[in-house]
Short mmCIF file of C-alpha atoms in Angstrom, two decimals:
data_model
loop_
_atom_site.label_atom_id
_atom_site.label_comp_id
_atom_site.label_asym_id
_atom_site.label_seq_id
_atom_site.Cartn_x
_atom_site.Cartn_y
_atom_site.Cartn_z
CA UNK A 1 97.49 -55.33 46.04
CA UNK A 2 100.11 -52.71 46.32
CA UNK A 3 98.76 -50.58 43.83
CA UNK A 4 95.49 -51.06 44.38
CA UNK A 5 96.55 -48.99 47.77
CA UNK A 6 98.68 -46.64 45.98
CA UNK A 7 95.78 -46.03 43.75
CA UNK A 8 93.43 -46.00 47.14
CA UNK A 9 95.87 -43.43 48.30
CA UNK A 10 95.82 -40.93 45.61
CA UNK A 11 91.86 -40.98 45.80
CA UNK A 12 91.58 -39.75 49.23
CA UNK A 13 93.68 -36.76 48.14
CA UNK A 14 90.71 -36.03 45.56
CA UNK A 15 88.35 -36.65 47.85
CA UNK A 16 89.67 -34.48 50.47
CA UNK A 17 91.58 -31.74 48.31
CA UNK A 18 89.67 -29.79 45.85
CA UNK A 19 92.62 -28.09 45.19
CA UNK A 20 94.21 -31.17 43.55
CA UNK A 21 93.65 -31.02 39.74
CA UNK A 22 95.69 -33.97 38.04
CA UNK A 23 97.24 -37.51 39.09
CA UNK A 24 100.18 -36.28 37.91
CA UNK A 25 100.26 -33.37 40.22
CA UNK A 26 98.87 -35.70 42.84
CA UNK A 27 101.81 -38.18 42.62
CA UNK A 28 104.42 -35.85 42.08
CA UNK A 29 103.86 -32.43 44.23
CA UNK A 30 101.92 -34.26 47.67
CA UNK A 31 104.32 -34.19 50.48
CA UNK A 32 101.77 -35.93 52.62
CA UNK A 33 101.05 -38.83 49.91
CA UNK A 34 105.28 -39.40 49.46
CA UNK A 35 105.27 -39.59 53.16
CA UNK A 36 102.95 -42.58 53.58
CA UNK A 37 104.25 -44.14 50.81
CA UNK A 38 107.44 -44.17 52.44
CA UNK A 39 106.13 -45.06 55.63
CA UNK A 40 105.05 -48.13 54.03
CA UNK A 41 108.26 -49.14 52.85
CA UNK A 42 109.71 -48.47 55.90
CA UNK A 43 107.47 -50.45 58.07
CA UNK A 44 107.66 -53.33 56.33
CA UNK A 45 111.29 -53.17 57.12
CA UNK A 46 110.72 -52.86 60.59
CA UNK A 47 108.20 -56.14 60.84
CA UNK A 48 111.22 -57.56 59.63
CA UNK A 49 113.33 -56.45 62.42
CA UNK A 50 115.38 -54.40 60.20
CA UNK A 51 115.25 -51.64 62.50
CA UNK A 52 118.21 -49.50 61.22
CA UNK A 53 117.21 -49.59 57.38
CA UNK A 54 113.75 -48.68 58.54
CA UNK A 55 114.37 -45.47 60.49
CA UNK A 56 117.12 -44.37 57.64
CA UNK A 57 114.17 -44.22 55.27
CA UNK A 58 112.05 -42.42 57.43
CA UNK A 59 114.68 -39.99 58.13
CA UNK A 60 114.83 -39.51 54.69
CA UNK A 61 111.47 -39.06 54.13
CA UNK A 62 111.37 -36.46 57.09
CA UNK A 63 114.40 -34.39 55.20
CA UNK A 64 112.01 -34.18 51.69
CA UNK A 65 108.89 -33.58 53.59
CA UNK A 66 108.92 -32.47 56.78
CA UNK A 67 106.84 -34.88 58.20
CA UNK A 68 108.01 -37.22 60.67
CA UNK A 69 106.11 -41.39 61.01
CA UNK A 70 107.90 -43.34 62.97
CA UNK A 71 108.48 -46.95 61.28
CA UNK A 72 106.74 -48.78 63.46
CA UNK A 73 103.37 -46.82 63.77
CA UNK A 74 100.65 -48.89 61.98
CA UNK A 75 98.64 -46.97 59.31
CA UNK A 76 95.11 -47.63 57.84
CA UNK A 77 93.78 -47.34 54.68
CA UNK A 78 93.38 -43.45 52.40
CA UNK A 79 95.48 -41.42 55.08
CA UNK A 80 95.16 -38.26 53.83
CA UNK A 81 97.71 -35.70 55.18
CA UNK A 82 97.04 -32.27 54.21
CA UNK A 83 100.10 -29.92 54.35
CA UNK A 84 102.13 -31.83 56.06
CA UNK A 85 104.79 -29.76 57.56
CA UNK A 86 105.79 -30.83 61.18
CA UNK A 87 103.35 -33.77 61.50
CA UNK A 88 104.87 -36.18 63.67
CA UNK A 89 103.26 -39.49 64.14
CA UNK A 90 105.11 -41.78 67.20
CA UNK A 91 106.37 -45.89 66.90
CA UNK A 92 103.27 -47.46 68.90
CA UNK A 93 100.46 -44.85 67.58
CA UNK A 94 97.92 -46.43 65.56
CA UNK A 95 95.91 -45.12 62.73
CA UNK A 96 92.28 -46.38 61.33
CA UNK A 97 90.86 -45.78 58.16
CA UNK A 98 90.09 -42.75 56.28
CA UNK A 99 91.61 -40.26 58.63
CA UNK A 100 92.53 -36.53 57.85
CA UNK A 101 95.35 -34.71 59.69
CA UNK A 102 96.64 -31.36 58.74
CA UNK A 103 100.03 -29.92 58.86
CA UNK A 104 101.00 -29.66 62.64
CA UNK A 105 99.65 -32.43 64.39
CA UNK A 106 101.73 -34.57 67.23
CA UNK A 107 100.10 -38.11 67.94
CA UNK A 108 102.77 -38.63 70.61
CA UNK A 109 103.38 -39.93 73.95
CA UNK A 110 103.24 -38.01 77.38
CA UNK A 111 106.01 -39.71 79.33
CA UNK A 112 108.73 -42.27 78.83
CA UNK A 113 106.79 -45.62 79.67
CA UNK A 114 107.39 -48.34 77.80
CA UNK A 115 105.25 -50.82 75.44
CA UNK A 116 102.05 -48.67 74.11
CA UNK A 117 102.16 -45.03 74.63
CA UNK A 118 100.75 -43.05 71.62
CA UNK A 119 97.25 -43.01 70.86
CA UNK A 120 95.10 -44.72 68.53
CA UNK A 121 92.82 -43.24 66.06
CA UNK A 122 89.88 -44.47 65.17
CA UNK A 123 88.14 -44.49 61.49
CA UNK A 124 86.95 -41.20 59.85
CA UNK A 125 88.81 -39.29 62.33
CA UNK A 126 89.62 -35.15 61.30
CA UNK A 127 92.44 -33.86 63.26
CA UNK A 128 93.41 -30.05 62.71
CA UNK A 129 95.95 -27.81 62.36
CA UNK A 130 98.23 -27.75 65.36
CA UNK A 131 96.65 -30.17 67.64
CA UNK A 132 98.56 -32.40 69.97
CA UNK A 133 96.86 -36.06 70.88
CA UNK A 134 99.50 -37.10 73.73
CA UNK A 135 99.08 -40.20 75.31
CA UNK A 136 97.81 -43.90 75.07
CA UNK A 137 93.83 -44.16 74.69
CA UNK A 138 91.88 -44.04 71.67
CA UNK A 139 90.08 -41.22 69.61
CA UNK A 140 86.53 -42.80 69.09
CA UNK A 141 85.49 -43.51 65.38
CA UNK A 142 84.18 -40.26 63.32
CA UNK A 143 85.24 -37.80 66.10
CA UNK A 144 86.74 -34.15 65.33
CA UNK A 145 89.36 -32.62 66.66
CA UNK A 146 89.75 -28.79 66.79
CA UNK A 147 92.92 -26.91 65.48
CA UNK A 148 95.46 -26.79 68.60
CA UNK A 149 93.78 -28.86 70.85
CA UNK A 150 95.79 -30.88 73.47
CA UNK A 151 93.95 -33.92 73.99
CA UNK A 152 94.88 -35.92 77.51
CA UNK A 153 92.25 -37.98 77.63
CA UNK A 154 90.36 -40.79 75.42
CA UNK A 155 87.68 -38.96 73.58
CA UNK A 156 84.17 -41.06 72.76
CA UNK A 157 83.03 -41.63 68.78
CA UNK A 158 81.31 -39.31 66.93
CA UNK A 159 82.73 -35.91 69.27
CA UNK A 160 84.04 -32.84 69.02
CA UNK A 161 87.09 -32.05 70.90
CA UNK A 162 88.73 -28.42 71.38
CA UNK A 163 90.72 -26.27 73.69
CA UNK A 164 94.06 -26.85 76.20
CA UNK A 165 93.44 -29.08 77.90
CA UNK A 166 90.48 -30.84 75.22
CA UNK A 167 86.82 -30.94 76.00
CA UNK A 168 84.01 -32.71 74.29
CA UNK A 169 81.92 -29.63 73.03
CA UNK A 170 79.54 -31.97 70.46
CA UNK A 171 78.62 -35.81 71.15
CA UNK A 172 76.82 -37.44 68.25
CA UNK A 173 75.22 -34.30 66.90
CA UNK A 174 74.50 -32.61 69.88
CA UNK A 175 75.97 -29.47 71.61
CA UNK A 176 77.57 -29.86 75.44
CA UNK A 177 76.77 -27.65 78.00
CA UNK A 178 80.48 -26.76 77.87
CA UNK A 179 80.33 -25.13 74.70
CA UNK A 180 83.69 -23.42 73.37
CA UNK A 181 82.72 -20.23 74.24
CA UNK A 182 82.67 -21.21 77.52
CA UNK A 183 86.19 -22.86 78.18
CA UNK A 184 88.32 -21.02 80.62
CA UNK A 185 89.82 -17.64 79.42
CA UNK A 186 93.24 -16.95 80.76
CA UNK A 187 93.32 -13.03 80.09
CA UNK A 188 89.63 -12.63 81.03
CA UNK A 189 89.69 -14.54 84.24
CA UNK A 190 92.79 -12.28 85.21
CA UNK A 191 90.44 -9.37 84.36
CA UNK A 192 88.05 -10.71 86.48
CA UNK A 193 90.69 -11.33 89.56
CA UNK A 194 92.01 -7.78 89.14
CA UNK A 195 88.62 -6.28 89.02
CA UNK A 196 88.00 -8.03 92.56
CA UNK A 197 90.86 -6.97 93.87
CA UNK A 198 89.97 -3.31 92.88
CA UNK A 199 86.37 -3.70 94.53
CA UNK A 200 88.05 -4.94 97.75
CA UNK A 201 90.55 -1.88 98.01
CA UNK A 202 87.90 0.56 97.57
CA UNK A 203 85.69 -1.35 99.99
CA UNK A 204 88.88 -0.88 102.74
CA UNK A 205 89.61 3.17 101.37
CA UNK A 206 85.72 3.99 101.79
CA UNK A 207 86.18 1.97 105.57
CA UNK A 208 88.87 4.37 106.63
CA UNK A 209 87.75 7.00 105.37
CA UNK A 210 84.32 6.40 107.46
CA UNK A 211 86.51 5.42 110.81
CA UNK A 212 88.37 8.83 110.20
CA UNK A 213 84.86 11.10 109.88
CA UNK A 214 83.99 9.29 112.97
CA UNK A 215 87.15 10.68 114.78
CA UNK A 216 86.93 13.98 113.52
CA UNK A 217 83.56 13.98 114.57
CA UNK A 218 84.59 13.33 118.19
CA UNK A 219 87.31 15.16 118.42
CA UNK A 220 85.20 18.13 117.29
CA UNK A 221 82.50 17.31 119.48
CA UNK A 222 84.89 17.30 122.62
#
């Protein structure tokens, strides 16, 4: 059974990777693969309530790959994680099958509650570079999320998820009227606020000027 997943393992990094050429390189180069395989080790320690041993070897593992799983998140099946560096995965998050995260990625929590507080992924879940899924609800089965999103919210299957804070931009297929393009624009809406507040001032400079061609006027007149 054990390697029957180990083999499992190493064939979501050829189906993911065209990059990867050999088992050998597979097995011995994959940051990502020696992290789950650690992970596994690790959290069988921890169902055993042998807390300490557990997070030593997933210390370890963090030192030699720079990817951070807490011992007692629960993994699914062909994990594939993709340049790993700086992933960090928290103790209560949950992970289905066949999911894809790239180097980056923080399924963490958003507060110090207690009992469940990192999010669960659902199955044939892509997560890119960078993004940050903080909290505990659940990212639907076969759903997308975009490179440096910061997902707050649960997300529904089959979606597309992307900008701060994430927004649902594709549902099953089909575009959302709030399509990326559209997400608010810090620099441009303070383009937009300064180019008001220029169109006011000139509004108030053409007013005085008009009160003061009115005095003239009437002083002339007298």
């Amino acid at each position: 059974m054990m390697f029957k997943r180990m083999k499992s393992d190493i064939q979501a990094v050829f189906d993911n990777d065209p990059a990867a050429r050999s088992w050998f390189e597979v097995i011995f180069t994959y940051s990502g693969l020696h992290a789950i395989w650690s992970h596994r080790m690790a959290h069988a320690f921890y169902r055993r309530r042998l807390f300490t041993i557990a997070r030593i070897i997933s210390q370890t593992s963090r030192f030699f790959t720079g990817i951070e799983i807490h011992p007692g998140a629960r993994i699914g099946n062909r994990l594939f994680i993709d340049h790993g560096m700086g992933v960090v995965i928290g103790e209560t998050c949950e992970i289905g099958d066949d999911v894809v995260i790239y180097q980056g990625v923080t399924l963490g929590g958003s507060g110090k509650e207690k009992g469940k507080r990192h999010p669960t992924i659902g199955n044939n879940v892509v997560i890119g570079s960078g993004a940050k899924i903080l909290g505990s609800f659940k990212i639907g089965d076969q759903s997308n999320i975009g490179a440096n999103s910061v997902v707050l919210k649960e997300v529904p299957s089959e979606s597309t998820v992307v900008g701060i804070p994430g927004k649902v931009v594709r549902l099953r297929g089909k575009p959302l009227d709030r399509l990326s393009h559209q997400l608010p624009d810090p620099v441009i809406d303070s383009m937009k606020a300064l180019q008001h507040q220029i169109e006011e001032l000139q509004s108030e400079i053409a007013d005085l000027k008009g009160k003061g061609q009115l005095r003239q006027e009437h002083v002339t007149s007298e």
